[in-house]
mmCIF file of C-alpha atoms in Angstrom:
data_model
loop_
_atom_site.group_PDB
_atom_site.id
_atom_site.type_symbol
_atom_site.label_atom_id
_atom_site.label_comp_id
_atom_site.label_asym_id
_atom_site.label_seq_id
_atom_site.Cartn_x
_atom_site.Cartn_y
_atom_site.Cartn_z
ATOM 1 C CA MET A 514 39.312 38.735 -145.033
ATOM 2 C CA GLU A 515 42.358 40.830 -144.863
ATOM 3 C CA ALA A 516 40.083 43.876 -145.238
ATOM 4 C CA ALA A 517 37.744 42.938 -142.678
ATOM 5 C CA GLN A 518 40.960 42.863 -140.508
ATOM 6 C CA ASN A 519 41.812 46.364 -141.439
ATOM 7 C CA ILE A 520 38.392 47.825 -140.426
ATOM 8 C CA ILE A 521 38.686 50.178 -137.182
ATOM 9 C CA ALA A 522 37.168 48.488 -134.479
ATOM 10 C CA VAL A 523 34.630 50.716 -132.328
ATOM 11 C CA PRO A 524 35.822 50.777 -128.819
ATOM 12 C CA THR A 525 33.821 48.480 -126.395
ATOM 13 C CA ALA A 526 34.236 48.279 -122.672
ATOM 14 C CA LYS A 527 36.006 45.501 -121.026
ATOM 15 C CA SER A 528 34.435 43.543 -118.115
ATOM 16 C CA GLY A 529 34.600 45.826 -115.263
ATOM 17 C CA LYS A 530 35.910 48.966 -117.142
ATOM 18 C CA LEU A 531 34.385 52.214 -118.366
ATOM 19 C CA LEU A 532 34.215 52.905 -122.081
ATOM 20 C CA LYS A 533 37.015 55.421 -122.997
ATOM 21 C CA ILE A 534 35.575 57.361 -125.746
ATOM 22 C CA LEU A 535 35.062 60.783 -124.333
ATOM 23 C CA GLY A 536 37.462 63.702 -125.393
ATOM 24 C CA ILE A 537 38.012 67.530 -125.368
ATOM 25 C CA GLY A 538 34.817 68.480 -126.931
ATOM 26 C CA PHE A 539 32.867 66.668 -124.419
ATOM 27 C CA GLY A 540 34.863 68.123 -121.607
ATOM 28 C CA LEU A 541 34.263 71.496 -122.853
ATOM 29 C CA ALA A 542 30.532 70.913 -123.277
ATOM 30 C CA VAL A 543 29.718 69.583 -119.656
ATOM 31 C CA ALA A 544 31.928 72.432 -118.106
ATOM 32 C CA VAL A 545 29.776 74.754 -119.784
ATOM 33 C CA GLY A 546 26.563 72.696 -119.648
ATOM 34 C CA GLY A 547 27.074 71.853 -116.038
ATOM 35 C CA THR A 548 27.701 75.453 -115.057
ATOM 36 C CA VAL A 549 25.916 77.910 -117.179
ATOM 37 C CA GLY A 550 22.109 77.618 -116.193
ATOM 38 C CA VAL A 551 19.469 79.333 -114.379
ATOM 39 C CA GLY A 552 21.987 81.167 -111.922
ATOM 40 C CA ILE A 553 22.988 83.542 -114.875
ATOM 41 C CA LEU A 554 19.370 84.625 -115.395
ATOM 42 C CA ARG A 555 18.618 85.030 -111.570
ATOM 43 C CA ASN A 556 21.867 86.127 -109.527
ATOM 44 C CA PRO A 557 23.014 89.133 -111.408
ATOM 45 C CA GLY A 558 20.027 90.960 -109.541
ATOM 46 C CA GLY A 559 21.293 89.901 -106.216
ATOM 47 C CA VAL A 560 24.946 91.122 -107.117
ATOM 48 C CA ALA A 561 23.644 94.536 -108.337
ATOM 49 C CA GLU A 562 21.353 94.775 -105.014
ATOM 50 C CA GLN A 563 24.486 94.170 -102.874
ATOM 51 C CA LEU A 564 26.966 96.533 -104.889
ATOM 52 C CA GLY A 565 24.887 99.107 -106.990
ATOM 53 C CA SER A 566 28.076 99.925 -109.028
ATOM 54 C CA VAL A 567 28.694 98.887 -112.684
ATOM 55 C CA TRP A 568 32.467 98.723 -112.119
ATOM 56 C CA LEU A 569 32.100 96.719 -108.965
ATOM 57 C CA ILE A 570 29.649 94.307 -110.559
ATOM 58 C CA MET A 571 32.048 93.626 -113.579
ATOM 59 C CA LEU A 572 34.909 93.155 -110.748
ATOM 60 C CA ALA A 573 32.912 90.531 -109.066
ATOM 61 C CA TRP A 574 32.199 88.672 -111.827
ATOM 62 C CA THR A 575 35.469 88.709 -113.169
ATOM 63 C CA LEU A 576 37.357 87.520 -109.735
ATOM 64 C CA GLY A 577 34.829 84.814 -109.765
ATOM 65 C CA GLY A 578 36.387 83.670 -112.892
ATOM 66 C CA VAL A 579 40.140 84.012 -111.516
ATOM 67 C CA TYR A 580 38.887 82.338 -108.437
ATOM 68 C CA CYS A 581 37.798 79.270 -110.666
ATOM 69 C CA LEU A 582 41.102 79.386 -112.609
ATOM 70 C CA LEU A 583 43.276 79.200 -109.346
ATOM 71 C CA THR A 584 41.075 76.480 -107.859
ATOM 72 C CA ALA A 585 41.363 74.515 -111.322
ATOM 73 C CA ASN A 586 45.283 74.487 -110.778
ATOM 74 C CA TYR A 587 45.194 72.090 -108.196
ATOM 75 C CA LEU A 588 41.950 70.001 -109.148
ATOM 76 C CA ALA A 589 43.507 69.383 -112.646
ATOM 77 C CA GLU A 590 46.696 67.967 -111.009
ATOM 78 C CA LEU A 591 44.572 65.753 -109.048
ATOM 79 C CA ALA A 592 41.988 64.619 -111.931
ATOM 80 C CA THR A 593 45.153 63.444 -114.006
ATOM 81 C CA MET A 594 46.919 61.646 -110.995
ATOM 82 C CA VAL A 595 43.775 59.925 -110.178
ATOM 83 C CA PRO A 596 41.781 59.499 -113.398
ATOM 84 C CA LYS A 597 38.830 57.650 -111.863
ATOM 85 C CA ALA A 598 35.154 58.028 -112.080
ATOM 86 C CA GLY A 599 33.511 59.734 -108.812
ATOM 87 C CA GLY A 600 34.629 62.995 -108.704
ATOM 88 C CA PHE A 601 35.555 64.502 -105.192
ATOM 89 C CA TYR A 602 34.734 61.403 -103.561
ATOM 90 C CA VAL A 603 37.659 59.669 -105.368
ATOM 91 C CA TYR A 604 40.354 62.236 -103.846
ATOM 92 C CA ALA A 605 38.529 62.572 -100.240
ATOM 93 C CA GLU A 606 38.800 58.659 -99.963
ATOM 94 C CA ARG A 607 42.372 58.700 -100.992
ATOM 95 C CA ALA A 608 43.345 61.307 -98.621
ATOM 96 C CA PHE A 609 40.921 60.483 -95.567
ATOM 97 C CA GLY A 610 39.912 57.126 -95.906
ATOM 98 C CA ARG A 611 36.556 55.183 -96.748
ATOM 99 C CA TYR A 612 34.546 57.049 -94.169
ATOM 100 C CA GLY A 613 35.883 60.531 -95.113
ATOM 101 C CA GLY A 614 35.243 59.725 -98.718
ATOM 102 C CA PHE A 615 31.920 58.426 -97.729
ATOM 103 C CA VAL A 616 31.050 61.904 -96.533
ATOM 104 C CA VAL A 617 32.344 63.974 -99.273
ATOM 105 C CA GLY A 618 30.752 61.361 -101.832
ATOM 106 C CA TRP A 619 27.467 61.614 -100.381
ATOM 107 C CA SER A 620 27.341 65.457 -99.843
ATOM 108 C CA ASP A 621 28.431 65.715 -103.427
ATOM 109 C CA TRP A 622 25.880 63.656 -104.732
ATOM 110 C CA LEU A 623 23.236 65.599 -102.793
ATOM 111 C CA ASN A 624 24.775 68.777 -104.159
ATOM 112 C CA ASN A 625 24.391 67.311 -107.731
ATOM 113 C CA THR A 626 20.793 65.930 -107.377
ATOM 114 C CA MET A 627 19.345 69.356 -105.869
ATOM 115 C CA GLY A 628 20.990 71.464 -108.665
ATOM 116 C CA LEU A 629 19.451 69.295 -111.096
ATOM 117 C CA SER A 630 16.323 69.759 -109.512
ATOM 118 C CA PHE A 631 16.378 73.143 -109.003
ATOM 119 C CA ILE A 632 17.406 73.491 -112.768
ATOM 120 C CA SER A 633 14.480 71.394 -113.905
ATOM 121 C CA ILE A 634 12.099 73.475 -111.759
ATOM 122 C CA VAL A 635 13.100 76.784 -113.013
ATOM 123 C CA PHE A 636 13.167 75.147 -116.544
ATOM 124 C CA GLY A 637 9.825 74.125 -116.225
ATOM 125 C CA GLU A 638 8.441 77.563 -114.691
ATOM 126 C CA TYR A 639 9.989 79.606 -117.649
ATOM 127 C CA ALA A 640 9.027 76.833 -120.153
ATOM 128 C CA SER A 641 5.373 77.063 -119.038
ATOM 129 C CA LYS A 642 5.237 80.981 -119.036
ATOM 130 C CA LEU A 643 6.486 80.923 -122.702
ATOM 131 C CA PHE A 644 4.774 77.664 -124.075
ATOM 132 C CA ALA A 645 2.018 76.270 -122.033
ATOM 133 C CA PRO A 646 0.512 78.956 -119.411
ATOM 134 C CA ASN A 647 -2.060 76.629 -118.178
ATOM 135 C CA LEU A 648 0.263 74.133 -116.829
ATOM 136 C CA SER A 649 0.471 74.895 -113.055
ATOM 137 C CA GLY A 650 4.232 75.519 -112.345
ATOM 138 C CA GLY A 651 5.490 73.704 -115.271
ATOM 139 C CA ARG A 652 5.504 70.514 -113.322
ATOM 140 C CA ILE A 653 4.879 68.186 -116.013
ATOM 141 C CA ILE A 654 7.393 70.110 -118.348
ATOM 142 C CA PHE A 655 10.342 69.570 -115.613
ATOM 143 C CA SER A 656 9.499 66.107 -115.129
ATOM 144 C CA VAL A 657 9.747 65.157 -118.522
ATOM 145 C CA SER A 658 12.586 67.123 -119.012
ATOM 146 C CA ILE A 659 14.545 64.693 -116.367
ATOM 147 C CA LEU A 660 13.066 61.764 -117.808
ATOM 148 C CA VAL A 661 14.197 62.592 -121.299
ATOM 149 C CA ILE A 662 17.576 63.338 -120.227
ATOM 150 C CA THR A 663 17.654 60.111 -118.200
ATOM 151 C CA ILE A 664 16.601 57.876 -120.987
ATOM 152 C CA PHE A 665 19.288 59.342 -123.465
ATOM 153 C CA ASN A 666 21.966 58.627 -120.613
ATOM 154 C CA LEU A 667 20.758 55.287 -120.187
ATOM 155 C CA ILE A 668 20.881 54.660 -123.903
ATOM 156 C CA GLY A 669 25.020 54.946 -123.395
ATOM 157 C CA VAL A 670 27.891 57.053 -123.211
ATOM 158 C CA ARG A 671 27.920 58.128 -127.076
ATOM 159 C CA ALA A 672 24.107 59.312 -126.665
ATOM 160 C CA GLY A 673 24.630 61.302 -123.505
ATOM 161 C CA SER A 674 27.829 62.707 -124.609
ATOM 162 C CA GLY A 675 26.228 63.793 -128.123
ATOM 163 C CA ILE A 676 22.966 65.110 -126.221
ATOM 164 C CA GLN A 677 25.436 67.058 -123.643
ATOM 165 C CA LYS A 678 27.283 68.701 -126.790
ATOM 166 C CA ILE A 679 24.090 69.816 -128.673
ATOM 167 C CA THR A 680 22.571 71.244 -125.504
ATOM 168 C CA SER A 681 25.495 73.092 -124.292
ATOM 169 C CA LEU A 682 25.969 74.525 -127.822
ATOM 170 C CA LEU A 683 22.393 75.642 -128.016
ATOM 171 C CA LYS A 684 22.836 77.043 -124.520
ATOM 172 C CA ALA A 685 25.664 79.179 -125.586
ATOM 173 C CA PHE A 686 24.266 80.298 -128.828
ATOM 174 C CA ALA A 687 21.079 81.529 -127.030
ATOM 175 C CA LEU A 688 22.896 83.565 -124.592
ATOM 176 C CA VAL A 689 25.072 84.944 -127.155
ATOM 177 C CA GLY A 690 21.919 86.054 -128.950
ATOM 178 C CA PHE A 691 20.499 87.407 -126.099
ATOM 179 C CA VAL A 692 23.359 89.507 -125.646
ATOM 180 C CA ALA A 693 23.258 90.596 -129.154
ATOM 181 C CA VAL A 694 19.643 91.515 -128.995
ATOM 182 C CA CYS A 695 20.272 93.462 -125.827
ATOM 183 C CA PHE A 696 22.688 95.690 -127.447
ATOM 184 C CA ILE A 697 21.222 96.015 -130.806
ATOM 185 C CA PHE A 698 17.710 97.076 -129.451
ATOM 186 C CA GLY A 699 18.442 98.243 -125.841
ATOM 187 C CA GLY A 700 20.145 100.931 -124.449
ATOM 188 C CA GLN A 701 17.180 102.653 -122.812
ATOM 189 C CA ASN A 702 18.509 103.749 -119.582
ATOM 190 C CA ASN A 703 17.449 107.083 -118.644
ATOM 191 C CA SER A 704 20.544 109.482 -117.392
ATOM 192 C CA THR A 705 18.046 110.835 -114.561
ATOM 193 C CA GLU A 706 18.335 107.422 -112.508
ATOM 194 C CA THR A 707 21.960 106.888 -113.826
ATOM 195 C CA ALA A 708 22.849 110.359 -112.050
ATOM 196 C CA ALA A 709 20.561 109.400 -108.883
ATOM 197 C CA VAL A 710 22.474 106.046 -108.159
ATOM 198 C CA ALA A 711 25.954 107.845 -108.658
ATOM 199 C CA SER A 712 24.876 110.549 -106.425
ATOM 200 C CA ALA A 713 23.612 108.025 -103.744
ATOM 201 C CA ALA A 714 25.515 108.451 -100.291
ATOM 202 C CA PRO A 715 28.615 105.816 -100.472
ATOM 203 C CA LEU A 716 28.864 103.082 -97.724
ATOM 204 C CA GLY A 717 31.513 102.849 -95.086
ATOM 205 C CA PHE A 718 34.385 100.665 -95.952
ATOM 206 C CA SER A 719 32.923 97.636 -93.483
ATOM 207 C CA ALA A 720 29.762 97.942 -95.124
ATOM 208 C CA SER A 721 31.190 98.049 -98.529
ATOM 209 C CA LEU A 722 33.354 94.896 -97.856
ATOM 210 C CA ILE A 723 30.274 92.946 -96.441
ATOM 211 C CA ALA A 724 28.279 93.812 -99.275
ATOM 212 C CA PHE A 725 31.118 92.753 -101.630
ATOM 213 C CA ILE A 726 31.340 89.291 -99.858
ATOM 214 C CA LEU A 727 27.632 88.577 -100.263
ATOM 215 C CA ALA A 728 27.685 89.797 -103.637
ATOM 216 C CA PHE A 729 30.565 87.279 -104.373
ATOM 217 C CA GLN A 730 28.659 84.522 -102.668
ATOM 218 C CA PHE A 731 26.015 85.041 -105.609
ATOM 219 C CA VAL A 732 28.986 84.965 -108.067
ATOM 220 C CA LEU A 733 30.706 81.774 -106.802
ATOM 221 C CA ALA A 734 27.031 80.028 -106.511
ATOM 222 C CA THR A 735 26.476 80.950 -110.323
ATOM 223 C CA TYR A 736 30.147 79.535 -111.623
ATOM 224 C CA ASP A 737 29.543 76.410 -109.367
ATOM 225 C CA GLY A 738 29.922 73.601 -111.883
ATOM 226 C CA TRP A 739 32.969 74.306 -113.782
ATOM 227 C CA TYR A 740 34.647 71.191 -112.547
ATOM 228 C CA SER A 741 32.122 68.899 -113.926
ATOM 229 C CA PRO A 742 34.586 67.124 -116.422
ATOM 230 C CA ILE A 743 36.343 65.593 -113.396
ATOM 231 C CA TYR A 744 33.416 63.091 -113.126
ATOM 232 C CA PHE A 745 34.136 61.557 -116.449
ATOM 233 C CA SER A 746 37.954 61.402 -116.255
ATOM 234 C CA GLU A 747 37.705 57.544 -116.534
ATOM 235 C CA GLU A 748 35.791 57.533 -119.923
ATOM 236 C CA ASP A 749 38.271 60.126 -121.282
ATOM 237 C CA THR A 750 40.403 59.034 -124.302
ATOM 238 C CA ASN A 751 43.442 61.123 -122.938
ATOM 239 C CA PRO A 752 42.741 62.459 -119.549
ATOM 240 C CA SER A 753 46.121 63.968 -118.709
ATOM 241 C CA GLN A 754 45.798 66.309 -121.745
ATOM 242 C CA ASN A 755 41.947 66.433 -122.356
ATOM 243 C CA LEU A 756 41.062 67.296 -118.615
ATOM 244 C CA PRO A 757 43.275 70.448 -117.856
ATOM 245 C CA ARG A 758 41.973 71.938 -121.148
ATOM 246 C CA SER A 759 38.549 71.221 -120.317
ATOM 247 C CA LEU A 760 38.717 72.800 -116.969
ATOM 248 C CA PHE A 761 40.532 75.808 -117.931
ATOM 249 C CA GLY A 762 38.819 76.331 -121.474
ATOM 250 C CA GLY A 763 35.511 75.603 -119.835
ATOM 251 C CA ILE A 764 36.262 78.505 -117.135
ATOM 252 C CA ALA A 765 37.287 80.945 -119.905
ATOM 253 C CA LEU A 766 33.989 80.384 -121.941
ATOM 254 C CA ILE A 767 31.884 80.386 -118.830
ATOM 255 C CA ALA A 768 33.529 83.741 -117.748
ATOM 256 C CA ALA A 769 33.089 85.288 -121.076
ATOM 257 C CA ILE A 770 29.438 84.263 -121.360
ATOM 258 C CA TYR A 771 28.832 85.530 -117.551
ATOM 259 C CA LEU A 772 30.503 89.051 -118.376
ATOM 260 C CA LEU A 773 28.890 89.338 -121.593
ATOM 261 C CA VAL A 774 25.365 88.673 -119.950
ATOM 262 C CA ASN A 775 26.051 91.248 -117.482
ATOM 263 C CA LEU A 776 27.123 93.813 -119.603
ATOM 264 C CA ALA A 777 23.939 93.261 -121.573
ATOM 265 C CA LEU A 778 21.674 93.532 -118.515
ATOM 266 C CA LEU A 779 23.584 96.722 -117.294
ATOM 267 C CA TYR A 780 22.960 97.927 -120.609
ATOM 268 C CA VAL A 781 19.242 97.601 -120.832
ATOM 269 C CA LEU A 782 18.192 97.898 -117.418
ATOM 270 C CA PRO A 783 18.669 100.696 -114.748
ATOM 271 C CA MET A 784 20.063 99.643 -111.810
ATOM 272 C CA SER A 785 17.446 99.758 -109.486
ATOM 273 C CA GLN A 786 15.317 97.348 -111.844
ATOM 274 C CA LEU A 787 18.093 95.211 -112.367
ATOM 275 C CA ALA A 788 18.632 94.912 -108.426
ATOM 276 C CA GLY A 789 14.755 94.147 -108.239
#
């Protein structure tokens, strides 16, 4: 009887309360997993097309990380002051009332569902080209992928958390492996095109500024999602400590991945081909 009382109880959700079992590992995983996706495979071309300079390209991606870190300062404070599930809806409802919260929450929900749809469609397209070219547009693959992820999350928080950690880790390893392969087997740029790009007529200040702003939009869109840990603040075991660490640590990891991927692409592709 005494031994049975000493057994550590498994956390269970009280009536009307969410289960608090998530920690820093999940926070980092959802920050990376909710951000790093098809954007880093598609948007570097748009940035290169606008800027056409290695240094400007790397500056834009670096400033994107700095921008997210600065934004995380106030968002981390909000999330720890009001550790409730619902993300931006919670803060908007507290500041502007129920109508303001509804507008922000509905818009945020649409943004998340459209982002999930876009990621799933591109995943289906890429996967079908690699493994099943006969499947039209990868519709079956992206439909099944959404269904599988939904089932794991319906099972419970632990199952969803475990899948998030595994998929984020695999994604990070895959991109690091991609970078390593680029540097090991790449470097085929010819000096003729590099010289041609360097000798291109420079743009005026206004045109250069507009080009940088347009490129920065691609960068910010690719960084979008770094704030994902705030949606799970009510399920965190210690939100006052874990949320800031998840936000800042996640942004640091994302920025490192993005800079490495861009360096790899610039190493193996001529600027005109990357821009295309």
